[in-house]
Short mmCIF file of C-alpha atoms and ligand atoms in Angstrom, two decimals:
data_model
loop_
_atom_site.label_atom_id
_atom_site.label_comp_id
_atom_site.label_asym_id
_atom_site.label_seq_id
_atom_site.Cartn_x
_atom_site.Cartn_y
_atom_site.Cartn_z
CA MET A 24 -0.06 -0.21 -0.06
CA SER A 25 1.28 3.34 -0.80
CA ALA A 26 1.70 6.05 1.73
CA THR A 27 -1.34 7.90 -0.08
CA ASP A 28 -3.51 5.07 0.21
CA MET A 29 -6.57 5.98 2.10
CA ALA A 30 -6.42 3.24 5.17
CA ILE A 31 -9.57 5.14 7.10
CA PRO A 32 -12.52 5.17 5.18
CA ILE A 33 -13.21 9.32 3.60
CA GLU A 34 -16.92 8.86 4.58
CA SER A 35 -15.41 8.28 8.07
CA ILE A 36 -13.89 11.64 8.66
CA THR A 37 -15.32 15.06 8.79
CA GLY A 38 -13.46 18.07 7.55
CA LEU A 39 -13.90 21.47 10.15
CA VAL A 40 -11.85 24.56 9.09
CA LEU A 41 -10.84 26.72 12.38
CA ALA A 42 -11.82 30.22 11.91
CA GLY A 43 -12.74 31.40 15.31
CA GLY A 44 -9.91 33.41 15.98
CA ARG A 45 -9.28 37.27 16.86
CA GLY A 46 -7.39 38.21 13.46
CA SER A 47 -5.35 40.68 16.64
CA ARG A 48 -2.09 39.88 14.10
CA MET A 49 -4.27 41.25 11.18
CA GLY A 50 -6.10 44.38 12.90
CA GLY A 51 -8.49 42.71 14.69
CA VAL A 52 -10.46 41.45 11.50
CA ASP A 53 -11.99 38.14 11.09
CA LYS A 54 -9.16 36.72 9.08
CA GLY A 55 -11.68 33.83 7.11
CA LEU A 56 -13.83 36.57 5.30
CA GLN A 57 -10.81 38.42 3.71
CA SER A 58 -10.70 38.39 0.15
CA HIS A 59 -8.18 36.11 -1.73
CA LEU A 60 -7.99 35.93 -5.38
CA GLY A 61 -12.14 36.95 -5.20
CA MET A 62 -13.34 34.43 -2.79
CA PRO A 63 -13.49 34.57 0.75
CA LEU A 64 -9.91 32.74 3.04
CA ALA A 65 -11.72 29.88 4.53
CA LEU A 66 -13.72 29.22 1.45
CA HIS A 67 -10.76 28.03 -0.09
CA ALA A 68 -9.32 26.45 2.76
CA LEU A 69 -13.35 24.29 3.07
CA LEU A 70 -12.92 23.98 -1.06
CA ARG A 71 -9.72 22.52 -0.64
CA LEU A 72 -10.59 20.36 2.24
CA ALA A 73 -14.30 19.21 1.00
CA PRO A 74 -13.46 16.05 -1.66
CA GLN A 75 -10.54 14.50 1.11
CA VAL A 76 -13.36 14.00 4.27
CA GLY A 77 -17.22 12.70 4.12
CA GLU A 78 -18.18 15.99 5.61
CA VAL A 79 -17.64 19.50 6.31
CA MET A 80 -18.06 22.13 9.24
CA ILE A 81 -16.78 24.98 10.06
CA SER A 82 -15.67 26.56 13.71
CA ALA A 83 -16.04 29.96 13.95
CA ASN A 84 -16.80 32.80 16.53
CA ARG A 85 -18.19 35.90 14.48
CA ASN A 86 -19.70 36.62 11.13
CA LEU A 87 -21.88 33.30 11.94
CA ALA A 88 -24.54 34.13 8.82
CA ALA A 89 -21.02 34.48 6.46
CA TYR A 90 -19.36 31.32 6.87
CA GLU A 91 -23.21 29.79 7.05
CA ALA A 92 -23.47 31.39 3.50
CA MET A 93 -20.84 28.79 2.45
CA GLY A 94 -23.06 26.39 2.81
CA VAL A 95 -21.75 23.90 5.78
CA PRO A 96 -22.70 23.63 9.17
CA VAL A 97 -21.07 26.16 11.59
CA TRP A 98 -20.14 25.71 15.10
CA PRO A 99 -19.10 28.38 17.73
CA ASP A 100 -16.97 27.56 20.00
CA PRO A 101 -18.27 25.89 23.70
CA ILE A 102 -15.82 28.02 26.15
CA GLU A 103 -15.93 31.80 25.76
CA ASP A 104 -13.17 34.55 25.14
CA TYR A 105 -11.18 32.35 22.59
CA ALA A 106 -9.64 29.45 24.26
CA GLY A 107 -7.48 29.10 20.64
CA PRO A 108 -7.64 26.37 18.05
CA LEU A 109 -8.28 24.12 20.72
CA ALA A 110 -11.66 25.25 21.00
CA GLY A 111 -12.21 25.24 17.79
CA LEU A 112 -11.14 21.64 17.63
CA LEU A 113 -13.69 21.00 20.88
CA ALA A 114 -17.09 21.91 18.98
CA GLY A 115 -15.55 19.89 16.22
CA LEU A 116 -15.53 16.80 18.15
CA GLU A 117 -18.56 17.28 20.07
CA HIS A 118 -20.67 18.05 16.56
CA ALA A 119 -19.00 15.42 14.33
CA GLN A 120 -20.88 12.50 13.16
CA THR A 121 -17.82 10.10 12.59
CA GLU A 122 -15.04 8.68 13.69
CA TRP A 123 -13.09 11.05 12.65
CA LEU A 124 -12.04 14.41 12.39
CA VAL A 125 -10.13 16.71 10.55
CA THR A 126 -8.88 20.59 11.25
CA VAL A 127 -7.62 23.27 8.68
CA PRO A 128 -6.60 26.29 9.67
CA CYS A 129 -8.73 28.89 7.42
CA ASP A 130 -5.62 31.48 6.52
CA SER A 131 -3.75 28.39 4.54
CA PRO A 132 -5.14 27.99 1.50
CA ASN A 133 -2.85 25.94 -0.49
CA PHE A 134 -2.37 22.84 1.71
CA PRO A 135 -1.59 20.02 -0.11
CA LEU A 136 -4.38 17.68 -1.69
CA ASP A 137 -3.57 14.85 -0.28
CA LEU A 138 -3.48 15.64 3.66
CA VAL A 139 -5.87 13.94 5.03
CA ALA A 140 -4.96 10.96 3.04
CA ARG A 141 -1.51 11.03 4.88
CA LEU A 142 -2.12 11.89 7.89
CA ALA A 143 -5.01 9.23 7.80
CA ALA A 144 -2.52 6.43 6.31
CA ALA A 145 -0.31 7.16 9.26
CA ALA A 146 -3.17 6.45 11.72
CA ALA A 147 -3.97 3.53 10.28
CA GLU A 148 -0.52 2.31 9.82
CA GLN A 149 0.71 3.13 13.48
CA ASP A 150 -2.66 3.21 14.96
CA ALA A 151 -2.29 6.26 16.62
CA GLU A 152 -5.53 8.38 18.05
CA ILE A 153 -3.58 11.70 16.47
CA ALA A 154 -2.09 12.10 13.03
CA MET A 155 -0.10 15.64 12.76
CA ALA A 156 1.47 17.28 10.47
CA ALA A 157 4.89 18.40 10.88
CA LEU A 158 6.98 20.65 8.38
CA ASN A 159 10.36 19.93 7.64
CA GLU A 160 12.08 23.61 7.55
CA GLU A 161 15.67 22.76 6.47
CA GLY A 162 16.15 19.75 9.03
CA GLN A 163 14.30 21.57 12.18
CA LEU A 164 10.42 19.67 12.46
CA ARG A 165 8.04 22.08 13.36
CA ARG A 166 4.10 20.24 14.15
CA GLN A 167 1.50 21.91 13.18
CA PRO A 168 -1.54 21.21 15.71
CA VAL A 169 -4.11 23.03 13.38
CA PHE A 170 -3.78 20.52 10.52
CA CYS A 171 -4.73 17.37 12.82
CA LEU A 172 -6.69 14.30 12.23
CA LEU A 173 -8.27 12.69 15.33
CA ARG A 174 -10.15 10.01 16.69
CA THR A 175 -13.70 11.80 18.05
CA SER A 176 -14.18 9.77 20.80
CA LEU A 177 -11.18 11.68 21.92
CA VAL A 178 -13.81 15.25 23.07
CA GLU A 179 -14.08 13.31 27.08
CA SER A 180 -10.12 13.80 27.06
CA LEU A 181 -10.15 17.21 25.69
CA VAL A 182 -13.11 18.45 27.81
CA ALA A 183 -11.24 17.23 31.02
CA PHE A 184 -8.34 19.34 29.57
CA LEU A 185 -9.73 22.32 29.08
CA HIS A 186 -11.80 22.15 31.49
CA ALA A 187 -8.46 22.18 33.79
CA GLY A 188 -7.98 25.47 32.58
CA GLU A 189 -4.69 24.06 30.53
CA ARG A 190 -4.62 25.25 27.20
CA LYS A 191 -1.63 23.60 25.44
CA VAL A 192 -1.66 21.94 22.84
CA ASP A 193 1.45 20.00 22.34
CA ARG A 194 0.81 18.71 26.77
CA TRP A 195 -3.13 17.57 25.33
CA THR A 196 -1.41 15.54 22.74
CA ALA A 197 1.35 13.69 24.52
CA ARG A 198 -1.56 12.10 26.52
CA HIS A 199 -2.91 10.50 23.38
CA ARG A 200 -0.93 8.11 20.67
CA MET A 201 0.34 10.29 18.32
CA VAL A 202 2.01 10.28 15.00
CA GLU A 203 3.87 12.86 13.13
CA VAL A 204 3.38 13.26 9.41
CA VAL A 205 6.65 14.82 8.35
CA PHE A 206 5.81 17.10 5.18
CA ASP A 207 9.20 18.47 3.11
CA GLU A 208 7.20 21.60 1.77
CA PRO A 209 6.53 24.07 4.02
CA ALA A 210 5.27 26.68 1.59
CA ASP A 211 2.17 24.47 0.79
CA PHE A 212 1.74 25.28 4.42
CA ALA A 213 1.96 29.22 3.84
CA ASN A 214 -0.51 30.79 6.02
CA ALA A 215 -1.63 34.67 6.24
CA ASN A 216 -0.88 36.23 10.14
CA THR A 217 -0.71 39.92 8.97
CA THR A 218 -1.75 42.06 6.00
CA ASP A 219 1.24 41.49 4.08
CA GLU A 220 1.33 38.24 4.48
CA LEU A 221 -2.27 38.23 3.20
CA ARG A 222 -0.92 40.08 -0.26
CA GLN A 223 2.44 37.89 -0.48
CA LEU A 224 -0.29 34.83 -1.08
CA GLN A 225 -2.17 36.41 -3.61
CA ARG A 226 1.48 36.47 -6.13
N1 GTP B 330 -12.78 27.94 16.90
C1 GTP B 330 -11.32 29.25 17.25
N2 GTP B 330 -10.03 28.95 16.28
C2 GTP B 330 -9.56 29.86 16.46
C3 GTP B 330 -8.93 30.81 18.14
N3 GTP B 330 -8.04 30.52 17.67
C4 GTP B 330 -6.85 30.57 16.43
N4 GTP B 330 -8.20 29.66 15.48
C5 GTP B 330 -8.16 29.27 14.70
O1 GTP B 330 -6.56 28.93 14.63
C6 GTP B 330 -6.13 29.18 13.11
C7 GTP B 330 -4.70 29.03 13.32
O2 GTP B 330 -4.99 30.87 14.51
P1 GTP B 330 -3.85 32.15 14.03
O3 GTP B 330 -3.56 32.69 13.00
O4 GTP B 330 -2.94 31.62 15.51
O5 GTP B 330 -4.67 33.40 15.67
P2 GTP B 330 -5.63 34.26 15.90
O6 GTP B 330 -6.81 34.64 16.38
O7 GTP B 330 -6.33 33.48 14.35
O8 GTP B 330 -5.07 34.73 14.79
P3 GTP B 330 -4.05 36.29 15.68
O9 GTP B 330 -4.79 36.63 17.11
O10 GTP B 330 -3.07 37.14 14.98
O11 GTP B 330 -2.71 35.17 16.83
C8 GTP B 330 -6.81 29.58 13.11
O12 GTP B 330 -7.64 29.23 11.32
C9 GTP B 330 -8.02 30.18 13.47
O13 GTP B 330 -9.21 31.18 13.52
C10 GTP B 330 -10.07 30.41 18.74
O14 GTP B 330 -10.09 31.06 19.98
N5 GTP B 330 -11.03 29.02 18.19
#
C-alpha cells in the first residue's frame, strides 16, 4: 500500500475549518472572511478540504451568517473568550458524526490535496489516535497542531483538559498515541497572519 492510500475510509472523516480566531495580527479582522483571489479565505480552505473528507464544517465565533452562507454547518466555540484552536477543535469533536475529525486553519489556502490521505494512512499504520502534520524546514521539524486528524472519541479527554484550565496543545496530545507526518514543502502550508502575508499569498 502506498503512503497516500486512504487507509481510513473518507466517509468516516469530518473536516473542520478553524476560523474562530481573533485575527489580532491583522488588526482584529475576521481572517476567514478576508478576500483572497476573489473569495473569502475560509472558503478556499473549505473547497480544498471537501473532496478529501466525507463532510465539512466550520468553527467560527463571529459573523456566523457569512460563514453559514458557505453552505455547511457552523459551530461557535463551546468555551468563551477565545481559548484558542483547541476550543474550535472541541466544537468539532462535539458535533462530528464520524469516527474521525481533521482540522485545517482558515488562513492557509494551499495545503496539500493529499493532506488527509497522508494523515489517515499514518494513523492507520501506527494505530494512532492523533496524526499531526509536521513541516520539515531545513531539517527542523515544526509541528502544525491546526493540521491534525484525530479520533472523535477523544472528546471527553479534551473537555476534561480544557475545563481544568489547560490550553497547551502539546500537553494534551502527549496524553494520547500520536504520530507525526512529515511534509517537506513548507510553502504548501503558507498562511496569512498579517495583511502583508495575505498579499504575498496572492502573488
Ligand atoms: N475556533 C477557534 N479557532 C481559533 C481560535 N484561535 C485561533 N483559531 C484558529 O486557528 C488558526 C490559527 O490561528 P492563529 O492565526 O494562530 O490565531 P488568530 O487568532 O486567528 O490570529 P492572531 O490573533 O493574529 O494570533 C486560525 O485558523 C484561527 O481562526 C479560537 O479561539 N477558536
